CSV table of C-alpha atoms in Angstrom, one decimal:
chain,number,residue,atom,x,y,z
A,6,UNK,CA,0.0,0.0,0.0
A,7,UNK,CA,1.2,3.0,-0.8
A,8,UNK,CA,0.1,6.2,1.2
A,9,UNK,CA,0.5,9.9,-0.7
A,10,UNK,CA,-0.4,13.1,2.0
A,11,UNK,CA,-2.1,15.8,0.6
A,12,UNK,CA,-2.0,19.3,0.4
A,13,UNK,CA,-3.3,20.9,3.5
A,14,UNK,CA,-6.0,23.6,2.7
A,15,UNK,CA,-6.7,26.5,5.6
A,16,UNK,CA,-10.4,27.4,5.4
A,17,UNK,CA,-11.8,30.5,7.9
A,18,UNK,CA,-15.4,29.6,8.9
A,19,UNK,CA,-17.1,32.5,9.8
A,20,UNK,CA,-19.6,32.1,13.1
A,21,UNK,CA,-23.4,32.4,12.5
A,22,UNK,CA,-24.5,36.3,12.5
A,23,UNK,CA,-27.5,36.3,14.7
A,24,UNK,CA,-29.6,39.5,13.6
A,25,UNK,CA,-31.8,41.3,15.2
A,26,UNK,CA,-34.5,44.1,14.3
A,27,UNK,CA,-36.6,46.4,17.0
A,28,UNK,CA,-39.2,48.8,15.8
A,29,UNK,CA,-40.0,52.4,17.9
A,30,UNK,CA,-43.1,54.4,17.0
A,31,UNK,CA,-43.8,58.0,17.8
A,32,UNK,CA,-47.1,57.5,19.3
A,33,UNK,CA,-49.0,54.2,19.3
A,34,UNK,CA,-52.3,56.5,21.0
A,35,UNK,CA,-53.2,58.9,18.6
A,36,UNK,CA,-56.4,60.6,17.0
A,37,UNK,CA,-57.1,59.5,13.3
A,38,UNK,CA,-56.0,61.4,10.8
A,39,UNK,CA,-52.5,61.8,13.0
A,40,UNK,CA,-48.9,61.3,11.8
A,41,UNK,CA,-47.2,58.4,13.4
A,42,UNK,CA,-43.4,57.4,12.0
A,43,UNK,CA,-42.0,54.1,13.0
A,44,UNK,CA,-38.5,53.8,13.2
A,45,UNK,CA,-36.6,50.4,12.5
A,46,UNK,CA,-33.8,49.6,14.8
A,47,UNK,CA,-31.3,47.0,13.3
A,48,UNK,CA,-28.6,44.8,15.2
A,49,UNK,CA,-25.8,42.8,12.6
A,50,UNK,CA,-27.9,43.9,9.7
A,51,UNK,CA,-25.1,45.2,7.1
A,52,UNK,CA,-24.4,48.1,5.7
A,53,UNK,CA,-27.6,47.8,3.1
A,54,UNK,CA,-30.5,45.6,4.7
A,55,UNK,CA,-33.7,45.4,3.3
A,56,UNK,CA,-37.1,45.9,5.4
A,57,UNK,CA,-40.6,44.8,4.5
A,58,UNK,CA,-43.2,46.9,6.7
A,59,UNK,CA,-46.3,45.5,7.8
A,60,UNK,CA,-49.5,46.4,8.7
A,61,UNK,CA,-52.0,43.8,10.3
A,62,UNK,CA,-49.2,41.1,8.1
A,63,UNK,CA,-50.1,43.2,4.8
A,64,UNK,CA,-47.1,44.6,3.2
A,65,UNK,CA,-46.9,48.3,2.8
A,66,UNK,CA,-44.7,51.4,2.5
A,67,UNK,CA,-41.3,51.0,0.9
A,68,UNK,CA,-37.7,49.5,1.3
A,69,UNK,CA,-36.8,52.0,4.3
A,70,UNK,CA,-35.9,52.2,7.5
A,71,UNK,CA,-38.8,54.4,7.9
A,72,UNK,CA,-42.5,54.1,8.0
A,73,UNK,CA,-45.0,56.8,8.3
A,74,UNK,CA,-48.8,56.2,8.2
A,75,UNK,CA,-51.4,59.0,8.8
A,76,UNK,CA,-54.2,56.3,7.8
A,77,UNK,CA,-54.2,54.1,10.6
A,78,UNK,CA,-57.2,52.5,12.7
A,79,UNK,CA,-57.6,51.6,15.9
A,80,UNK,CA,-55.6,47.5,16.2
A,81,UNK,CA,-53.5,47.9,13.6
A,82,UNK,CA,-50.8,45.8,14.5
A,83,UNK,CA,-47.1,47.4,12.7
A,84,UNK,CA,-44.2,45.3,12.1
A,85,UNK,CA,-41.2,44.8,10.0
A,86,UNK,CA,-39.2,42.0,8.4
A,87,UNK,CA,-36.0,42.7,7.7
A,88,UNK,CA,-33.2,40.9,5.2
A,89,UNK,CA,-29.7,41.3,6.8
A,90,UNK,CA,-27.2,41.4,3.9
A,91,UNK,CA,-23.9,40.2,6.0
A,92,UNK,CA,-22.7,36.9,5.0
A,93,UNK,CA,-24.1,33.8,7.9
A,94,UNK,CA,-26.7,35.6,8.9
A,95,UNK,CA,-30.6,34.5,8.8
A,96,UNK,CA,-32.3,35.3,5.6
A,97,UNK,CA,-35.3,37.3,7.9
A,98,UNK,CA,-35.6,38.7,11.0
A,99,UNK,CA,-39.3,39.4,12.2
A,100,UNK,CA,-39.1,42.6,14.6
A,101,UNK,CA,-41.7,43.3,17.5
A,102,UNK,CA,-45.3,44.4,17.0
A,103,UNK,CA,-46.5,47.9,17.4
A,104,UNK,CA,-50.7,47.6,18.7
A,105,UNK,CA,-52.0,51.0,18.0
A,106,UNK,CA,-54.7,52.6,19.7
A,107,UNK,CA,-56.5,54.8,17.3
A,108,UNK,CA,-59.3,57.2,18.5
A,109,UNK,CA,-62.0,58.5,16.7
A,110,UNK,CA,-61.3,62.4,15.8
A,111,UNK,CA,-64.7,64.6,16.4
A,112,UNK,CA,-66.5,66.4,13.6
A,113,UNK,CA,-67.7,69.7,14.7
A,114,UNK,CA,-69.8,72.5,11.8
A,115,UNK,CA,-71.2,75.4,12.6
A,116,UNK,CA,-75.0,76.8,10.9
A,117,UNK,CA,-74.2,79.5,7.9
A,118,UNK,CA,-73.5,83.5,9.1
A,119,UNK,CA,-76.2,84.6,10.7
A,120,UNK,CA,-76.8,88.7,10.3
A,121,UNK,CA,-78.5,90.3,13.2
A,122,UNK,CA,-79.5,93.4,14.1
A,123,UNK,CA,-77.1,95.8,16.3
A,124,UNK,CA,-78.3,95.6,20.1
A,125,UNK,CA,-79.6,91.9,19.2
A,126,UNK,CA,-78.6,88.4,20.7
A,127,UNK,CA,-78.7,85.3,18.9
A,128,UNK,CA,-77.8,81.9,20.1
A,129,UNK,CA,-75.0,80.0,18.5
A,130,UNK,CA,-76.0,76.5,17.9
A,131,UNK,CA,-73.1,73.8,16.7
A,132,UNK,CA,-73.4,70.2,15.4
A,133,UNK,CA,-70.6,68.2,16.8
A,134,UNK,CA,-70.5,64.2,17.0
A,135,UNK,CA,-68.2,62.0,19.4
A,136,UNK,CA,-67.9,62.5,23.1
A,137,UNK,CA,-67.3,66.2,23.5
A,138,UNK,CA,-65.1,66.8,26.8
A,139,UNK,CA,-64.7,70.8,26.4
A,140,UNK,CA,-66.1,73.3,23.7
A,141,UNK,CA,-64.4,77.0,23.8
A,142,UNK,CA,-65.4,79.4,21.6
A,143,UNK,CA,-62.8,82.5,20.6
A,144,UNK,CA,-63.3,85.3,20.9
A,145,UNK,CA,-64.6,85.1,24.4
A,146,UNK,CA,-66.2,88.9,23.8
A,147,UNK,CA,-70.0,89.1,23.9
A,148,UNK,CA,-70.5,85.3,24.7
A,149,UNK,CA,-72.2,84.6,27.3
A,150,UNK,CA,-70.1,81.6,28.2
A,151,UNK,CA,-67.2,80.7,25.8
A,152,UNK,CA,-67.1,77.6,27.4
A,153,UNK,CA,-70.7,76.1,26.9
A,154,UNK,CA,-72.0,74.4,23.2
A,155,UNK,CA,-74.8,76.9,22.8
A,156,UNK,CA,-73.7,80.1,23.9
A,157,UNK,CA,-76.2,82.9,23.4
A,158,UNK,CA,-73.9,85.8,21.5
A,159,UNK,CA,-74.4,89.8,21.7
A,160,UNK,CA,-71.4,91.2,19.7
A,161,UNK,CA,-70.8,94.9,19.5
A,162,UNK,CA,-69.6,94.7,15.6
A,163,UNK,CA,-69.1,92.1,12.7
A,164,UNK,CA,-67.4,88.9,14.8
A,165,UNK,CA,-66.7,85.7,13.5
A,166,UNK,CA,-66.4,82.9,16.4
A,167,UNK,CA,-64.2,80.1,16.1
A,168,UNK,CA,-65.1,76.9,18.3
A,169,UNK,CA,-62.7,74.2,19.2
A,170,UNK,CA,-63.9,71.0,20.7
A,171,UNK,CA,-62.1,68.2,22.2
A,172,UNK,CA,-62.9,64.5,23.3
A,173,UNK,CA,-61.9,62.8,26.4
A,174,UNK,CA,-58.8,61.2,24.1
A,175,UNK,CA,-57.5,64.2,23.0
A,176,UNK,CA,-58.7,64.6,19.9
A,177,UNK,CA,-59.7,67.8,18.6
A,178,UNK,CA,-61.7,69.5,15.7
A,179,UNK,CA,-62.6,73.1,15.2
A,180,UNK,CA,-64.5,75.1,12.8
A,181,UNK,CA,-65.6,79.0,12.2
């Protein structure tokens, strides 16, 4: 028998790159209609890794580290996946859910100008919907209370009022 050795070959195994992603939000309680910008937060991801947002496990939004959604509702469960590109590591890492609370912003309109007669009152008379918490009327000046829906108004020259209401949540609405 005749025994021939080999070369020896050197090979450098690199470990297995655990990644990791954690998303922030700016809010997760907000009024609808509001701005909220989740931020991904990546650990071993490379210097270019990919990102899938989600919303309720429904793709949306782009390739970015960002996400900003003005359109949400109220159990909307935000997430990412994200696709490290550093050799070893997992094709996808799933990062943490965001549960937003979402409360319902109040409508508020006011009846057309109403013209009246110097000297005269006339009671101002909204339509708001949702669970009003406080009404306040600007200017204050010939109201009777600023601070009730129906105030009964005596102003000394041309006045336009403004109301702003606001729910128990938060959330406001105003119209003039």
């Amino acid at each position: 028998n005749i025994v021939a050795a080999s070369n020896t070959i050197s090979m450098n195994v690199s470990p297995n790159i655990v990644s990791s992603l954690n998303i922030t939000s700016s809010a997760n309680s907000v009024c609808s209609d509001d701005v909220v910008t989740f931020t991904a937060v990546p650990f071993n991801a490379g210097s270019q890794p990919g990102y899938r947002w989600m919303v309720n496990g429904q793709p949306v939004g782009a390739d970015s580290s960002v996400y900003s959604s003005a359109n949400l509702h109220n159990g909307d469960v935000v997430s990412a996946v994200m696709k490290s590109n550093l050799q070893c590591s997992a094709p996808l890492t799933h990062s943490n859910s965001v549960r937003m609370t979402v409360y319902q912003r109040p409508a508020v309109t006011l009846p057309p100008d109403t013209v009246i007669a110097g000297g005269s009152s006339v009671q101002l008379n909204p339509s708001a919907n949702g669970q009003i918490l406080t009404w306040q009327w600007t200017p204050a000046t010939g109201l009777n209370d600023p601070a009730m829906p129906d105030p009964v108004a005596s102003p000394v020259g041309n006045t336009t009022y403004h109301l702003l209401v606001m729910t128990a949540d938060g959330c406001t609405a105003s119209a003039k």
